[in-house]
Coordinates of C-alpha atoms in Angstrom, one line a residue:
M30 CA 126.4 68.3 106.2
F31 CA 125.6 69.0 109.8
K32 CA 126.8 72.7 109.9
K33 CA 124.4 73.1 106.6
S34 CA 121.7 71.9 108.5
I35 CA 122.1 74.3 111.3
F36 CA 122.3 77.0 108.7
A37 CA 119.6 76.1 107.2
V38 CA 117.3 76.1 110.0
F39 CA 118.8 79.5 111.2
G40 CA 118.0 81.0 107.8
F41 CA 114.7 79.4 107.9
C42 CA 113.9 81.1 111.2
A43 CA 115.0 84.4 110.5
V44 CA 112.9 84.2 107.2
L45 CA 109.9 83.2 110.1
S46 CA 110.6 86.0 112.3
A47 CA 110.8 88.6 109.6
Q48 CA 108.4 91.3 110.1
D49 CA 106.0 92.0 107.5
F50 CA 105.3 95.8 106.0
D51 CA 101.5 95.6 108.0
T52 CA 103.3 95.0 111.2
F53 CA 106.0 97.3 110.6
L54 CA 103.2 100.3 109.4
Y55 CA 101.4 99.9 112.5
E56 CA 104.3 100.2 114.6
A57 CA 105.6 103.3 112.7
L58 CA 102.0 105.1 112.7
Q59 CA 102.2 104.4 116.8
A60 CA 105.9 105.4 116.8
S61 CA 106.1 108.5 114.6
P62 CA 107.2 111.7 115.8
Y63 CA 106.2 113.7 112.9
L64 CA 102.6 112.1 113.5
K65 CA 102.2 113.1 116.9
A66 CA 103.4 116.7 116.0
N67 CA 100.9 116.8 113.2
A68 CA 97.9 115.3 115.4
L69 CA 98.4 118.6 118.1
E70 CA 97.1 120.7 114.7
I71 CA 93.4 119.5 115.7
E72 CA 94.1 120.6 119.4
R73 CA 95.8 124.3 117.7
A74 CA 92.3 124.3 115.9
D75 CA 89.9 123.6 118.6
E76 CA 91.8 126.7 120.5
Q77 CA 91.4 128.7 117.4
S78 CA 87.9 128.1 117.3
N79 CA 87.8 129.4 120.4
V80 CA 89.4 132.5 119.8
I81 CA 87.2 133.2 117.1
Q82 CA 83.9 132.8 118.8
R83 CA 84.6 134.4 122.6
Y84 CA 83.5 137.5 123.2
K85 CA 85.6 140.9 123.7
N86 CA 86.5 142.1 127.2
P87 CA 84.6 144.7 129.2
K88 CA 86.2 148.3 129.8
L89 CA 85.4 149.7 133.3
S90 CA 86.5 153.3 133.9
L91 CA 86.9 154.7 137.1
E92 CA 87.7 158.8 137.4
A93 CA 88.3 161.1 140.4
S94 CA 87.2 164.7 139.9
K95 CA 87.6 168.0 142.4
F96 CA 85.0 170.6 141.9
T97 CA 86.4 174.0 143.0
P98 CA 83.4 176.9 142.9
D99 CA 84.2 180.6 142.7
L100 CA 83.3 180.9 146.5
G101 CA 83.2 178.7 148.9
K102 CA 85.2 175.3 149.5
S103 CA 86.1 172.7 147.0
E104 CA 84.5 169.1 147.0
A105 CA 85.6 166.0 145.6
G106 CA 83.4 163.8 143.0
Y107 CA 84.0 160.8 140.9
R108 CA 82.7 158.8 137.6
V109 CA 82.4 154.9 137.0
A110 CA 81.8 153.6 133.8
L111 CA 81.7 150.0 132.2
M112 CA 81.3 149.5 128.5
Q113 CA 80.8 146.1 127.2
P114 CA 81.2 145.3 123.1
V115 CA 78.0 143.2 122.0
R116 CA 78.2 141.2 118.7
L117 CA 75.5 141.8 116.6
W118 CA 72.8 139.7 115.6
G119 CA 73.8 137.4 112.6
V120 CA 77.3 137.8 113.5
G121 CA 77.5 135.0 116.0
K122 CA 76.4 132.4 113.8
D123 CA 78.9 133.2 111.0
R124 CA 81.7 133.3 113.4
T125 CA 80.4 129.8 114.8
N126 CA 80.7 128.6 111.0
L127 CA 84.2 129.9 110.7
A128 CA 85.4 128.1 114.1
A129 CA 83.7 124.7 112.6
A130 CA 85.3 125.3 109.3
T131 CA 88.7 126.1 110.9
R132 CA 88.6 122.7 112.5
A133 CA 87.2 120.6 109.8
E134 CA 90.2 121.8 107.7
A135 CA 92.7 121.0 110.3
K136 CA 91.3 117.3 110.5
G137 CA 91.4 117.6 106.6
L138 CA 95.2 118.4 107.0
V139 CA 95.8 115.8 109.6
T140 CA 94.1 113.0 107.3
L141 CA 95.8 114.4 104.1
Q142 CA 99.5 114.2 106.1
H143 CA 98.6 110.7 107.8
A144 CA 98.0 109.2 104.0
E145 CA 100.9 110.9 102.9
F146 CA 103.0 109.1 105.8
V147 CA 101.8 106.0 104.8
K148 CA 102.4 106.5 101.1
V149 CA 106.0 107.8 101.0
L150 CA 106.6 104.7 103.9
S151 CA 105.3 102.5 101.5
L152 CA 107.6 103.7 98.4
L153 CA 110.4 103.3 101.0
Y154 CA 109.6 100.0 101.4
V155 CA 109.2 99.5 97.8
E156 CA 112.5 100.6 97.6
Y157 CA 113.9 98.4 100.2
M158 CA 112.7 95.4 98.7
T159 CA 113.9 96.4 95.3
E160 CA 117.3 96.5 96.4
S161 CA 116.9 93.6 98.2
A162 CA 116.2 91.5 95.0
L163 CA 119.0 93.4 93.4
L164 CA 121.3 91.9 96.2
R165 CA 119.8 88.5 95.6
L166 CA 120.5 89.0 91.7
A167 CA 124.0 89.9 92.6
R168 CA 124.6 87.1 94.8
E169 CA 123.5 84.9 92.1
E170 CA 125.7 86.5 89.6
F171 CA 128.5 85.7 92.0
L172 CA 128.2 82.3 92.2
I173 CA 127.7 82.1 88.5
S174 CA 130.7 84.0 87.6
K175 CA 132.7 81.6 90.4
N176 CA 131.8 78.7 89.0
I177 CA 133.0 79.5 85.7
A178 CA 136.0 81.1 86.9
N179 CA 136.4 77.3 88.9
I180 CA 135.9 75.5 85.7
S181 CA 138.4 78.0 83.6
R182 CA 140.9 77.4 86.3
E183 CA 140.4 73.4 85.7
R184 CA 140.5 73.7 82.5
Y185 CA 143.7 76.3 82.3
E186 CA 145.6 73.8 84.8
A187 CA 144.5 70.9 82.4
G188 CA 146.0 72.7 79.4
T189 CA 142.5 72.9 77.7
I190 CA 142.5 76.7 77.4
A191 CA 145.1 80.0 77.3
K192 CA 145.9 81.6 80.6
V193 CA 144.0 85.0 79.1
K194 CA 140.7 82.7 79.3
Y195 CA 141.1 82.0 82.9
L196 CA 142.5 85.5 83.7
R197 CA 139.2 87.1 81.9
A198 CA 137.2 84.7 84.1
K199 CA 139.1 85.9 87.0
V200 CA 138.4 89.7 86.2
D201 CA 134.4 88.9 85.6
L202 CA 134.5 87.5 88.7
T203 CA 136.4 90.3 90.7
S204 CA 133.6 92.6 88.5
S205 CA 130.7 90.4 90.4
K206 CA 132.3 90.6 93.5
N207 CA 132.6 94.1 93.9
L208 CA 128.8 94.5 92.2
L209 CA 127.6 92.5 95.3
N210 CA 129.7 94.7 97.5
E211 CA 127.5 97.6 95.8
K212 CA 124.5 96.3 96.2
K213 CA 124.9 95.2 100.0
A214 CA 125.8 99.1 100.4
M215 CA 122.8 99.9 98.7
R216 CA 120.5 98.0 100.4
L217 CA 122.0 99.0 103.7
A218 CA 121.4 102.7 103.2
S219 CA 117.5 101.8 101.6
Y220 CA 117.0 100.1 105.2
Y221 CA 118.3 102.6 107.5
K222 CA 116.4 105.3 105.2
L223 CA 113.0 103.5 105.8
L224 CA 114.0 103.2 109.7
A225 CA 114.3 106.9 109.8
F226 CA 111.6 108.2 108.0
A227 CA 109.2 105.6 110.1
G228 CA 110.6 107.2 113.5
L229 CA 111.8 103.9 114.8
Q230 CA 114.6 103.4 117.2
N231 CA 115.4 99.8 117.0
E232 CA 116.6 97.8 114.0
K233 CA 114.7 94.7 112.8
E234 CA 114.4 91.8 110.2
L235 CA 112.0 93.0 107.5
D236 CA 110.4 90.9 105.2
D237 CA 111.4 91.9 101.9
N238 CA 108.9 89.7 99.9
Y239 CA 105.8 91.6 100.6
V240 CA 103.0 91.7 97.9
F241 CA 101.3 94.9 98.3
R242 CA 97.4 94.7 97.1
L243 CA 95.3 96.9 94.9
S244 CA 92.6 98.4 97.0
D245 CA 88.9 98.2 96.1
K246 CA 88.0 101.4 97.7
M247 CA 87.0 102.4 94.5
Q248 CA 84.2 99.5 94.3
K249 CA 82.8 100.8 97.7
E250 CA 82.4 104.7 97.7
E251 CA 83.1 107.7 95.5
I252 CA 86.4 109.0 94.5
Q253 CA 85.6 112.5 95.8
N254 CA 84.7 111.2 99.0
S255 CA 87.8 109.2 100.0
S256 CA 90.7 111.3 98.2
A257 CA 92.6 112.8 101.1
E258 CA 93.7 115.7 98.8
L259 CA 90.3 116.3 97.3
Y260 CA 88.7 116.1 101.3
Y261 CA 91.4 118.9 102.3
L262 CA 91.0 121.3 99.4
K263 CA 86.8 121.0 99.9
T264 CA 87.9 122.2 103.6
Q265 CA 89.8 124.9 102.6
Q266 CA 87.5 126.0 100.5
N267 CA 84.7 125.9 103.3
T268 CA 86.9 127.9 105.4
A269 CA 87.4 130.5 102.5
N270 CA 83.5 130.5 102.1
A271 CA 83.1 130.9 106.0
K272 CA 85.4 133.9 105.9
A273 CA 83.8 135.8 103.3
R274 CA 80.5 135.4 104.7
L275 CA 81.5 136.8 108.2
N276 CA 83.5 140.1 106.2
A277 CA 80.3 140.4 104.8
N278 CA 79.2 142.0 107.9
K279 CA 80.1 145.4 107.5
I280 CA 79.3 146.3 111.4
Q281 CA 80.2 143.2 113.8
W282 CA 80.4 144.7 117.3
M283 CA 78.2 147.8 119.1
N284 CA 79.6 149.1 122.6
V285 CA 76.9 149.2 125.4
Y286 CA 77.7 150.9 128.1
A287 CA 76.6 152.4 131.7
A288 CA 78.1 155.5 133.9
Y289 CA 77.3 156.8 137.0
E290 CA 78.7 160.5 138.3
A291 CA 78.5 161.8 141.7
E292 CA 79.0 165.5 141.8
P293 CA 78.8 167.8 145.1
D294 CA 75.1 169.0 144.2
Q295 CA 74.0 165.9 141.7
S296 CA 74.4 162.5 140.6
I297 CA 73.9 161.2 137.3
A298 CA 73.5 158.2 135.9
R299 CA 73.7 157.1 132.0
V300 CA 73.1 154.1 129.7
G301 CA 73.7 154.2 126.0
M302 CA 75.8 152.5 123.1
N303 CA 78.1 153.2 120.4
I304 CA 77.2 152.1 117.1
P305 CA 80.0 152.5 114.3
L306 CA 79.0 154.1 111.1
A307 CA 80.1 152.1 108.1
L308 CA 80.6 155.0 106.0
F309 CA 84.3 154.8 105.0
N310 CA 85.6 151.6 105.8
T311 CA 82.9 149.4 104.5
K312 CA 85.3 146.4 104.1
K313 CA 84.9 145.8 100.5
E314 CA 88.4 144.9 99.8
E315 CA 88.4 142.4 102.4
Q316 CA 85.2 141.0 100.9
R317 CA 86.7 140.6 97.4
I318 CA 89.5 139.3 98.9
A319 CA 87.8 136.5 100.7
V320 CA 85.6 135.9 97.6
L321 CA 88.6 135.7 95.3
Q322 CA 90.0 133.1 97.9
A323 CA 86.8 131.1 97.5
K324 CA 86.9 131.2 93.6
Q325 CA 90.8 129.9 93.8
S326 CA 89.9 127.0 96.0
E327 CA 87.0 126.0 93.8
F328 CA 89.2 125.9 90.6
L329 CA 92.1 124.3 92.5
L330 CA 89.5 121.6 93.4
Q331 CA 87.9 121.4 89.9
N332 CA 91.8 120.8 89.0
Q333 CA 92.3 118.1 91.2
K334 CA 88.8 116.1 90.6
T335 CA 90.2 116.2 86.8
A336 CA 93.8 115.1 87.8
L337 CA 92.7 112.5 90.1
S338 CA 90.2 111.0 88.0
R339 CA 93.2 110.7 84.6
N340 CA 96.3 109.5 87.1
I341 CA 93.5 106.6 88.4
E342 CA 92.8 105.5 85.0
R343 CA 96.6 106.0 83.9
L344 CA 97.6 103.7 87.0
K345 CA 95.1 101.1 86.4
K346 CA 96.2 100.9 82.7
E347 CA 100.0 100.7 83.6
L348 CA 99.4 97.9 86.1
N349 CA 97.6 95.8 83.5
I350 CA 100.4 96.4 80.8
L351 CA 103.5 95.7 83.5
R352 CA 102.1 92.6 84.8
A353 CA 102.1 91.3 81.4
V354 CA 105.5 92.1 80.8
V355 CA 106.1 91.0 83.8
G356 CA 105.2 87.7 82.9
S357 CA 106.8 87.5 79.8
T358 CA 109.9 88.5 81.5
Q359 CA 109.8 86.0 83.8
D360 CA 109.3 83.2 80.8
L361 CA 112.9 84.7 79.2
Y362 CA 114.6 84.6 82.0
N363 CA 113.4 81.1 82.7
A364 CA 114.5 80.3 79.4
Q365 CA 118.0 81.8 79.7
K366 CA 118.9 80.3 82.8
E367 CA 118.4 76.9 81.2
L368 CA 120.4 77.8 78.6
L369 CA 123.1 79.1 80.7
K370 CA 123.0 75.3 82.4
M371 CA 123.4 74.0 79.0
Y372 CA 126.2 76.3 78.2
E373 CA 128.1 75.6 81.5
D374 CA 128.0 71.7 80.8
G375 CA 129.3 72.7 77.7
Y376 CA 132.2 74.6 78.6
K377 CA 133.4 71.9 81.1
I378 CA 133.7 69.7 78.2
A379 CA 135.3 72.2 75.9
N380 CA 132.4 72.4 73.6
I381 CA 131.4 76.1 74.3
N382 CA 133.6 79.3 73.9
L383 CA 134.0 81.4 76.8
L384 CA 133.0 84.6 75.7
E385 CA 129.5 82.9 74.5
L386 CA 129.0 81.5 78.5
Q387 CA 129.5 85.2 79.8
N388 CA 127.2 86.7 76.8
I389 CA 124.3 84.2 78.0
K390 CA 125.2 84.9 82.0
N391 CA 125.0 88.5 81.1
Q392 CA 121.7 88.3 79.2
M393 CA 120.1 86.2 82.1
I394 CA 121.2 88.9 84.5
Q395 CA 119.9 91.8 82.8
T396 CA 116.7 90.2 82.1
K397 CA 116.0 89.2 85.9
E398 CA 117.2 93.0 86.7
K399 CA 114.5 94.0 84.3
K400 CA 112.0 91.9 85.8
I401 CA 112.9 93.5 89.2
I402 CA 112.6 97.2 88.3
L403 CA 109.3 96.4 86.3
E404 CA 108.2 94.4 90.1
N405 CA 109.2 97.9 91.6
K406 CA 107.4 100.2 89.0
I407 CA 103.9 97.6 89.6
N408 CA 104.2 97.9 93.4
R409 CA 104.8 101.9 93.3
N410 CA 101.6 102.5 91.4
I411 CA 99.8 99.7 93.5
V412 CA 101.0 102.2 96.6
L413 CA 100.1 105.6 94.4
Y414 CA 96.9 104.0 93.3
N415 CA 95.5 103.4 97.1
Y416 CA 97.0 106.4 97.9
E417 CA 94.6 108.3 95.3
V418 CA 91.7 106.4 96.6
G419 CA 92.1 107.0 100.1
E420 CA 93.1 103.6 101.5
Y421 CA 95.8 105.4 103.8
N422 CA 93.3 108.2 105.3
E423 CA 93.0 106.2 108.4

């Protein structure tokens, strides 16, 4: 009795110390090398934006000359020239807009990757909870099979049943034990898969009865403004449009130069500019490519908006149906459990056949397993719904 009390206390403490999903998620977000690598994308975009906006370097020319007249002594001369590419008026603004669009696209990508990380981590946690529930069910089945085997052994020793029925009960017990070990392995695999994706080094006790909540974000803001996928597609479209506007400039640079030449009998100073003439290379192809990319982004955005709306509607309707089925399945399980107890009591006094008892037991286990699978679908739907409405963006 004392040992049982000690074990009960330890079990209670383990439940209290188990880490819930919210705490686990927070630690994963802080520690994940994947997210840290993704965050560098914004810094890379900042540098890329600076590259887009920067000026070209000037060019300095230095020449030495030797003048040899037909008669007389030769003399030396020199030439110094400085040329600076100058961006045409209006091009600078287009480049600034492209730089801003590049930064926004990088932020949109990081937001999307963050949301997808939380979504996948949540789904892995749901899988871990499901495997934990199936493991508990396997333990329950094992204990029932053990009880039936003990009753069968007692009845066989008392001479009230044939040996074949006792052996059948032992076979069922062995099968239940094998299933229990399989479920232990599957739960262990899901646990380490979860830790590996989270990027966490230390093992920890996790709460396997966490309740995922449906986000109310849809009631607060428009879905088009909260979906990470839609936001990223919009930033891609803005970048494509900015590139199209920049490529619409047939001429973006001209060269301003100044030169000074010293000759034996004269000095020459020159100032001028070189203006490219867009006669053969008018950038029509580049402009068309950019326009096509912008149109492609627009079509993808429209398609995603439609798919998102339909997906949100489907997930909510499925949730209502699944919750109703879970309720009725739980009622069925409770009835079967009560019936099993009656059959076990009847089997003790030889009023019930072993096959009938095992059949009731199997039906009850199958019903509980069905309920666990339905709960898995409910949690998955909640996670996917929360992802679609932007709950995981930050």
